[in-house]
Amino acid sequence: MYINDLTPQEIVSSIEQIGLPKYRADQVFRWIHKSLERDYSKMTNLSAKDIHYLKDSFQYDMISIYKKLESNVDDTKKYLFELGDRNIIESVFLRYDFGDSVCISSQAGCNMGCVFCASTLGGKERNLRASELLEQVYMIQKDLNTRIDSVVVMGSGEPLDNYNNLKKFISIITDENGLNISKRKITVSTCGIVDKIYTAAEDNLGFNLAISLHAATQEKRNKLIPASKKYPLKDLIEACDHYTQKSGRRVTYEYILIDGFNDTEDDVKSLKELLKNSNCHVNLIPLNPISEFEGKAPSDLQIRSFYKSLVKNKINTTIRRELGRDINAACGQLRNNYIK
Ligand code: SF4
């Protein structure tokens, strides 16, 4: 059993099972999730006997830095982490005016098959445990000696395909005895697993929901995102509207712009029609090319013109600011280079 994979309630029952007093659970949880201490012997308010029991009973789910790339143009850093079973995942540190943020992976690889994404090329190896989601944040916070203010679950993997571990991750990282990051500062990006959007609303997970939309008609979206055939656009938008009602959070629709494919005035009309009753926001992202997909990003002029058309049609829109341009391999590309 991995001690850093346990919620506060699970630590209480596990610690009682090995005969330690219940109050130790809070202490241990704080050491691991607030002080980010991995070494039991440095947990100074525990007795030598209790440390011995803990060492004997629980493993620590370790990840380690395999490679780190640092941008020369801003503070962005890309990390490749090695997991206990030698799998490799990637995470990104981003510095904004409003604070420091990390983008983490939720699975090793991905099964969803989106055609523009390098993360899915080798399929899904496995889901990441909650402890492996947490450790990406903790390792970066410690490595950079900073305080992480927000987390985006938008790296490799489909987070809602790893729902239980995502839920556990959120409960631990928002705990007041942990990093105590507000739910408002956590964003989860999905290609649109409709039933899990309803579950997240019922479970009151309260994160910001981002949808990889990328096309405003069923026909075009099917070409980019195979999962769209199982989760039709109409059902997806209904689920997102429900999420907004339940959580009070405006949904963000991510829209990768592909030259000549989804950047025309017809696409503006389709987007307007699709989102006409939704309290939402559209985030435009110029395509980051991968060799296996032949599309390219539109020109800056075309991106600007698409943006203006959306705004003119009263759709709340932004263009994603590109950070770490010099190390900004498309999501999953860096990992792929190291697992081949
Ligand atoms: S975009 Fe996200 S859901 Fe789609 S294949 Fe890539 S990692 Fe998976």
Tab-separated table of C-alpha atoms and ligand atoms in Angstrom:
chain	number	residue	atom	x	y	z
A	1	MET	CA	0.000	0.000	0.000
A	2	TYR	CA	1.301	3.440	-0.937
A	3	ILE	CA	0.952	5.902	1.925
A	4	ASN	CA	0.877	8.960	-0.342
A	5	ASP	CA	-2.057	7.434	-2.238
A	6	LEU	CA	-4.328	7.514	0.820
A	7	THR	CA	-6.998	10.109	1.623
A	8	PRO	CA	-7.105	11.482	5.205
A	9	GLN	CA	-9.881	8.979	6.047
A	10	GLU	CA	-7.926	6.073	4.539
A	11	ILE	CA	-4.794	7.025	6.486
A	12	VAL	CA	-6.779	6.976	9.751
A	13	SER	CA	-8.052	3.436	9.172
A	14	SER	CA	-4.713	2.174	7.839
A	15	ILE	CA	-2.780	3.621	10.752
A	16	GLU	CA	-5.200	2.194	13.297
A	17	GLN	CA	-4.825	-1.209	11.654
A	18	ILE	CA	-1.097	-1.234	12.463
A	19	GLY	CA	-1.788	-0.202	16.067
A	20	LEU	CA	-0.768	3.484	15.905
A	21	PRO	CA	-2.919	6.111	17.606
A	22	LYS	CA	-5.454	7.896	15.399
A	23	TYR	CA	-3.887	11.336	15.958
A	24	ARG	CA	-0.797	10.146	14.074
A	25	ALA	CA	-2.848	10.074	10.849
A	26	ASP	CA	-3.164	13.876	10.721
A	27	GLN	CA	0.534	14.302	11.469
A	28	VAL	CA	1.609	11.872	8.780
A	29	PHE	CA	-0.791	13.362	6.224
A	30	ARG	CA	0.594	16.863	6.885
A	31	TRP	CA	4.189	15.681	6.572
A	32	ILE	CA	3.489	14.061	3.219
A	33	HIS	CA	1.076	16.503	1.627
A	34	LYS	CA	1.967	19.857	3.194
A	35	SER	CA	5.670	19.576	4.035
A	36	LEU	CA	6.197	17.237	1.055
A	37	GLU	CA	8.463	15.019	3.139
A	38	ARG	CA	9.112	11.513	1.783
A	39	ASP	CA	11.502	10.343	4.472
A	40	TYR	CA	9.799	9.000	7.621
A	41	SER	CA	12.919	9.556	9.704
A	42	LYS	CA	12.625	13.309	9.103
A	43	MET	CA	9.069	13.439	10.495
A	44	THR	CA	10.287	14.928	13.749
A	45	ASN	CA	7.102	14.701	15.805
A	46	LEU	CA	6.847	10.902	15.382
A	47	SER	CA	8.417	8.480	17.834
A	48	ALA	CA	11.198	6.145	16.661
A	49	LYS	CA	8.874	3.177	17.267
A	50	ASP	CA	6.081	4.659	15.142
A	51	ILE	CA	8.540	5.492	12.367
A	52	HIS	CA	9.660	1.875	12.419
A	53	TYR	CA	6.032	0.655	12.101
A	54	LEU	CA	5.328	3.084	9.276
A	55	LYS	CA	8.438	2.027	7.362
A	56	ASP	CA	7.492	-1.601	7.783
A	57	SER	CA	3.884	-1.143	6.711
A	58	PHE	CA	3.752	1.412	3.921
A	59	GLN	CA	5.677	2.112	0.759
A	60	TYR	CA	5.995	5.578	-0.738
A	61	ASP	CA	4.899	5.896	-4.391
A	62	MET	CA	7.989	7.570	-5.846
A	63	ILE	CA	8.460	9.309	-9.160
A	64	SER	CA	11.744	10.875	-10.228
A	65	ILE	CA	12.882	13.500	-12.703
A	66	TYR	CA	14.103	11.745	-15.858
A	67	LYS	CA	14.695	14.868	-17.902
A	68	LYS	CA	13.982	18.570	-17.583
A	69	LEU	CA	13.851	21.127	-20.408
A	70	GLU	CA	13.986	24.836	-19.601
A	71	SER	CA	12.777	27.562	-21.935
A	72	ASN	CA	15.169	30.339	-22.825
A	73	VAL	CA	12.356	32.762	-23.628
A	74	ASP	CA	10.252	32.516	-20.440
A	75	ASP	CA	9.988	30.510	-17.206
A	76	THR	CA	8.309	27.454	-18.741
A	77	LYS	CA	9.843	24.096	-17.888
A	78	LYS	CA	8.987	20.651	-19.211
A	79	TYR	CA	9.558	17.589	-17.062
A	80	LEU	CA	9.729	13.957	-17.994
A	81	PHE	CA	9.084	11.851	-14.900
A	82	GLU	CA	9.924	8.197	-14.463
A	83	LEU	CA	7.341	6.170	-12.544
A	84	GLY	CA	8.052	3.201	-10.265
A	85	ASP	CA	7.417	0.752	-13.137
A	86	ARG	CA	9.748	2.737	-15.474
A	87	ASN	CA	6.864	4.282	-17.422
A	88	ILE	CA	7.569	7.847	-18.524
A	89	ILE	CA	5.084	10.723	-18.272
A	90	GLU	CA	5.380	14.450	-18.892
A	91	SER	CA	4.339	17.568	-16.992
A	92	VAL	CA	4.837	21.280	-17.586
A	93	PHE	CA	5.494	24.209	-15.244
A	94	LEU	CA	4.055	27.545	-16.387
A	95	ARG	CA	4.500	30.952	-14.769
A	96	TYR	CA	1.650	33.453	-15.167
A	97	ASP	CA	1.050	36.911	-13.704
A	98	PHE	CA	-1.589	35.343	-11.455
A	99	GLY	CA	0.716	32.625	-10.107
A	100	ASP	CA	2.590	29.414	-10.801
A	101	SER	CA	0.784	26.546	-12.488
A	102	VAL	CA	1.496	22.960	-13.494
A	103	CYS	CA	-0.043	20.902	-16.250
A	104	ILE	CA	-0.023	17.210	-15.313
A	105	SER	CA	-0.677	13.875	-17.027
A	106	SER	CA	-3.477	11.578	-15.870
A	107	GLN	CA	-2.504	8.399	-17.753
A	108	ALA	CA	0.633	6.924	-19.248
A	109	GLY	CA	-0.349	7.267	-22.913
A	110	CYS	CA	-3.992	7.547	-23.961
A	111	ASN	CA	-6.628	5.413	-25.697
A	112	MET	CA	-8.788	8.170	-27.110
A	113	GLY	CA	-7.117	8.392	-30.506
A	114	CYS	CA	-7.477	12.142	-31.210
A	115	VAL	CA	-5.779	12.559	-34.582
A	116	PHE	CA	-3.769	15.696	-33.729
A	117	CYS	CA	-2.320	14.308	-30.478
A	118	ALA	CA	1.031	12.586	-29.973
A	119	SER	CA	0.013	11.182	-26.568
A	120	THR	CA	-2.255	8.578	-28.112
A	121	LEU	CA	0.162	7.178	-30.704
A	122	GLY	CA	1.257	4.224	-28.563
A	123	GLY	CA	-2.155	3.734	-26.902
A	124	LYS	CA	-2.728	3.720	-23.149
A	125	GLU	CA	-0.195	1.975	-20.919
A	126	ARG	CA	-2.174	2.459	-17.735
A	127	ASN	CA	-4.032	4.869	-15.462
A	128	LEU	CA	-1.950	6.900	-13.024
A	129	ARG	CA	-2.653	6.528	-9.321
A	130	ALA	CA	-3.728	9.585	-7.305
A	131	SER	CA	-0.265	9.541	-5.699
A	132	GLU	CA	1.352	9.789	-9.161
A	133	LEU	CA	-0.866	12.754	-10.041
A	134	LEU	CA	0.083	14.430	-6.767
A	135	GLU	CA	3.786	13.688	-7.072
A	136	GLN	CA	3.989	15.576	-10.384
A	137	VAL	CA	2.861	18.709	-8.552
A	138	TYR	CA	5.004	18.048	-5.470
A	139	MET	CA	8.169	17.284	-7.429
A	140	ILE	CA	7.883	20.492	-9.435
A	141	GLN	CA	7.085	22.590	-6.371
A	142	LYS	CA	10.155	21.201	-4.588
A	143	ASP	CA	12.442	21.348	-7.610
A	144	LEU	CA	11.670	25.008	-8.257
A	145	ASN	CA	11.291	25.954	-4.601
A	146	THR	CA	8.028	27.699	-5.350
A	147	ARG	CA	4.383	27.489	-4.377
A	148	ILE	CA	2.070	25.999	-7.005
A	149	ASP	CA	-1.171	28.001	-7.167
A	150	SER	CA	-3.099	26.128	-9.822
A	151	VAL	CA	-3.183	22.747	-11.546
A	152	VAL	CA	-4.382	21.839	-15.015
A	153	VAL	CA	-5.035	18.167	-15.772
A	154	MET	CA	-4.418	18.524	-19.488
A	155	GLY	CA	-1.248	16.519	-20.171
A	156	SER	CA	-1.217	12.989	-21.572
A	157	GLY	CA	-4.316	10.937	-20.901
A	158	GLU	CA	-8.053	11.366	-20.607
A	159	PRO	CA	-8.665	12.307	-16.950
A	160	LEU	CA	-12.321	11.259	-16.926
A	161	ASP	CA	-11.215	7.803	-18.118
A	162	ASN	CA	-9.330	7.662	-14.793
A	163	TYR	CA	-12.167	9.112	-12.756
A	164	ASN	CA	-11.677	7.511	-9.328
A	165	ASN	CA	-8.012	8.460	-9.130
A	166	LEU	CA	-8.800	11.980	-10.346
A	167	LYS	CA	-11.444	12.319	-7.646
A	168	LYS	CA	-9.016	11.135	-4.990
A	169	PHE	CA	-6.321	13.493	-6.284
A	170	ILE	CA	-8.700	16.457	-6.004
A	171	SER	CA	-9.766	15.531	-2.485
A	172	ILE	CA	-6.119	15.363	-1.328
A	173	ILE	CA	-4.715	18.413	-3.102
A	174	THR	CA	-7.590	20.617	-1.890
A	175	ASP	CA	-7.333	19.348	1.709
A	176	GLU	CA	-6.453	22.039	4.242
A	177	ASN	CA	-3.742	19.752	5.644
A	178	GLY	CA	-2.293	19.348	2.170
A	179	LEU	CA	-1.395	21.971	-0.447
A	180	ASN	CA	-4.895	23.400	0.100
A	181	ILE	CA	-5.310	24.436	-3.531
A	182	SER	CA	-8.783	25.805	-4.158
A	183	LYS	CA	-11.077	23.763	-6.438
A	184	ARG	CA	-11.425	26.969	-8.459
A	185	LYS	CA	-7.725	26.664	-9.283
A	186	ILE	CA	-8.031	23.145	-10.709
A	187	THR	CA	-8.942	22.654	-14.365
A	188	VAL	CA	-9.733	19.271	-15.883
A	189	SER	CA	-9.661	18.913	-19.654
A	190	THR	CA	-11.633	16.126	-21.328
A	191	CYS	CA	-12.472	15.101	-24.860
A	192	GLY	CA	-16.025	14.722	-23.588
A	193	ILE	CA	-16.852	11.565	-21.597
A	194	VAL	CA	-20.481	12.564	-21.094
A	195	ASP	CA	-21.520	10.216	-18.284
A	196	LYS	CA	-18.471	11.184	-16.202
A	197	ILE	CA	-19.289	14.899	-16.591
A	198	TYR	CA	-22.631	14.153	-14.919
A	199	THR	CA	-20.873	12.093	-12.239
A	200	ALA	CA	-18.401	14.915	-11.524
A	201	ALA	CA	-21.336	17.328	-11.182
A	202	GLU	CA	-23.111	14.969	-8.760
A	203	ASP	CA	-19.904	14.377	-6.791
A	204	ASN	CA	-19.500	18.147	-6.491
A	205	LEU	CA	-15.854	17.982	-7.607
A	206	GLY	CA	-16.052	21.692	-8.423
A	207	PHE	CA	-13.141	21.889	-10.863
A	208	ASN	CA	-13.132	24.095	-13.940
A	209	LEU	CA	-14.253	21.962	-16.840
A	210	ALA	CA	-12.457	22.349	-20.179
A	211	ILE	CA	-13.736	20.463	-23.219
A	212	SER	CA	-11.579	19.593	-26.233
A	213	LEU	CA	-14.201	20.711	-28.719
A	214	HIS	CA	-12.150	21.525	-31.847
A	215	ALA	CA	-15.120	21.349	-34.234
A	216	ALA	CA	-18.704	22.556	-34.041
A	217	THR	CA	-20.415	19.915	-36.176
A	218	GLN	CA	-20.721	16.222	-35.453
A	219	GLU	CA	-19.269	15.298	-38.835
A	220	LYS	CA	-16.089	17.359	-38.435
A	221	ARG	CA	-15.600	16.432	-34.807
A	222	ASN	CA	-15.823	12.715	-35.630
A	223	LYS	CA	-12.829	13.188	-37.924
A	224	LEU	CA	-10.683	14.611	-35.116
A	225	ILE	CA	-11.918	12.845	-32.002
A	226	PRO	CA	-13.052	9.219	-32.386
A	227	ALA	CA	-14.696	9.321	-28.921
A	228	SER	CA	-17.112	11.873	-30.339
A	229	LYS	CA	-18.993	9.073	-32.119
A	230	LYS	CA	-19.815	7.535	-28.758
A	231	TYR	CA	-20.553	10.881	-27.093
A	232	PRO	CA	-22.474	13.019	-29.625
A	233	LEU	CA	-22.066	16.796	-29.556
A	234	LYS	CA	-25.657	17.458	-28.554
A	235	ASP	CA	-25.319	15.215	-25.470
A	236	LEU	CA	-21.950	16.747	-24.658
A	237	ILE	CA	-23.220	20.328	-24.681
A	238	GLU	CA	-26.221	19.307	-22.543
A	239	ALA	CA	-23.881	17.650	-20.038
A	240	CYS	CA	-21.685	20.767	-19.913
A	241	ASP	CA	-24.678	23.055	-19.388
A	242	HIS	CA	-25.761	20.767	-16.553
A	243	TYR	CA	-22.256	20.960	-15.068
A	244	THR	CA	-22.397	24.767	-15.188
A	245	GLN	CA	-25.766	24.806	-13.450
A	246	LYS	CA	-24.619	22.447	-10.695
A	247	SER	CA	-21.168	23.892	-10.112
A	248	GLY	CA	-21.638	27.554	-11.006
A	249	ARG	CA	-18.543	27.203	-13.203
A	250	ARG	CA	-18.482	28.442	-16.776
A	251	VAL	CA	-17.204	25.723	-19.128
A	252	THR	CA	-14.242	26.418	-21.415
A	253	TYR	CA	-14.326	24.965	-24.924
A	254	GLU	CA	-10.827	24.426	-26.268
A	255	TYR	CA	-10.707	24.864	-30.034
A	256	ILE	CA	-7.552	23.871	-31.900
A	257	LEU	CA	-7.420	25.894	-35.109
A	258	ILE	CA	-6.493	23.854	-38.192
A	259	ASP	CA	-5.891	25.722	-41.412
A	260	GLY	CA	-8.787	25.311	-43.868
A	261	PHE	CA	-10.532	22.682	-41.725
A	262	ASN	CA	-12.294	24.474	-38.883
A	263	ASP	CA	-11.374	28.155	-39.276
A	264	THR	CA	-13.948	29.411	-41.795
A	265	GLU	CA	-17.003	31.678	-41.455
A	266	ASP	CA	-19.189	28.540	-41.673
A	267	ASP	CA	-17.406	27.244	-38.586
A	268	VAL	CA	-18.129	30.513	-36.792
A	269	LYS	CA	-21.835	30.069	-37.633
A	270	SER	CA	-21.817	26.459	-36.418
A	271	LEU	CA	-20.108	27.456	-33.170
A	272	LYS	CA	-22.616	30.234	-32.619
A	273	GLU	CA	-25.512	27.833	-33.140
A	274	LEU	CA	-23.971	25.108	-30.962
A	275	LEU	CA	-23.201	27.376	-28.004
A	276	LYS	CA	-26.128	29.779	-28.275
A	277	ASN	CA	-27.659	28.773	-24.907
A	278	SER	CA	-24.430	28.085	-23.024
A	279	ASN	CA	-22.662	30.235	-20.462
A	280	CYS	CA	-19.201	29.410	-21.742
A	281	HIS	CA	-15.885	30.575	-23.055
A	282	VAL	CA	-13.980	29.521	-26.185
A	283	ASN	CA	-10.202	29.249	-26.086
A	284	LEU	CA	-8.535	29.218	-29.510
A	285	ILE	CA	-5.299	27.232	-29.816
A	286	PRO	CA	-3.249	27.322	-33.034
A	287	LEU	CA	-2.404	23.695	-33.973
A	288	ASN	CA	0.888	22.388	-32.683
A	289	PRO	CA	1.960	20.114	-35.561
A	290	ILE	CA	2.996	16.469	-35.210
A	291	SER	CA	4.460	14.519	-38.099
A	292	GLU	CA	1.659	11.900	-38.076
A	293	PHE	CA	-1.041	14.537	-38.739
A	294	GLU	CA	-0.885	16.633	-41.878
A	295	GLY	CA	-2.839	19.696	-40.663
A	296	LYS	CA	-1.141	23.002	-39.926
A	297	ALA	CA	-2.001	26.123	-37.967
A	298	PRO	CA	-3.694	29.001	-39.832
A	299	SER	CA	-1.725	32.220	-40.372
A	300	ASP	CA	-1.703	34.804	-37.552
A	301	LEU	CA	-3.974	36.955	-39.706
A	302	GLN	CA	-6.509	34.145	-40.109
A	303	ILE	CA	-6.414	33.321	-36.394
A	304	ARG	CA	-7.086	36.971	-35.575
A	305	SER	CA	-9.922	37.143	-38.098
A	306	PHE	CA	-11.582	33.968	-36.687
A	307	TYR	CA	-11.266	35.399	-33.197
A	308	LYS	CA	-12.869	38.683	-34.245
A	309	SER	CA	-15.781	36.889	-35.934
A	310	LEU	CA	-16.505	34.935	-32.760
A	311	VAL	CA	-16.358	38.062	-30.618
A	312	LYS	CA	-18.634	39.866	-33.091
A	313	ASN	CA	-21.086	36.999	-32.620
A	314	LYS	CA	-20.948	37.581	-28.862
A	315	ILE	CA	-18.991	34.418	-28.074
A	316	ASN	CA	-16.595	34.927	-25.194
A	317	THR	CA	-13.253	34.098	-26.796
A	318	THR	CA	-9.531	34.179	-26.064
A	319	ILE	CA	-6.460	33.070	-27.998
A	320	ARG	CA	-4.176	30.924	-25.858
A	321	ARG	CA	-0.945	32.695	-25.029
A	322	GLU	CA	1.923	30.502	-26.060
A	323	LEU	CA	4.488	29.908	-23.337
A	324	GLY	CA	7.752	28.015	-23.695
A	325	ARG	CA	7.723	28.413	-27.480
A	326	ASP	CA	11.276	27.033	-27.789
A	327	ILE	CA	10.522	23.803	-25.855
A	328	ASN	CA	6.902	23.525	-26.809
A	329	ALA	CA	6.784	20.131	-28.473
A	330	ALA	CA	3.131	19.056	-28.844
A	331	CYS	CA	1.699	17.279	-25.822
A	332	GLY	CA	3.093	13.750	-25.677
A	333	GLN	CA	5.827	14.292	-28.260
A	334	LEU	CA	8.591	14.637	-25.727
A	335	ARG	CA	7.506	11.445	-23.971
A	336	ASN	CA	7.298	9.574	-27.272
A	337	ASN	CA	10.923	10.455	-28.012
A	338	TYR	CA	11.993	8.666	-24.858
A	339	ILE	CA	9.857	5.546	-24.941
A	340	LYS	CA	10.719	4.441	-28.470
B	1	SF4	S1	-6.084	15.012	-26.804
B	1	SF4	FE1	-6.269	14.210	-24.732
B	1	SF4	S2	-7.927	12.676	-24.915
B	1	SF4	FE2	-7.242	13.102	-27.020
B	1	SF4	S3	-5.674	11.507	-27.426
B	1	SF4	FE3	-4.596	13.339	-26.635
B	1	SF4	S4	-4.394	12.980	-24.434
B	1	SF4	FE4	-5.989	11.577	-25.206
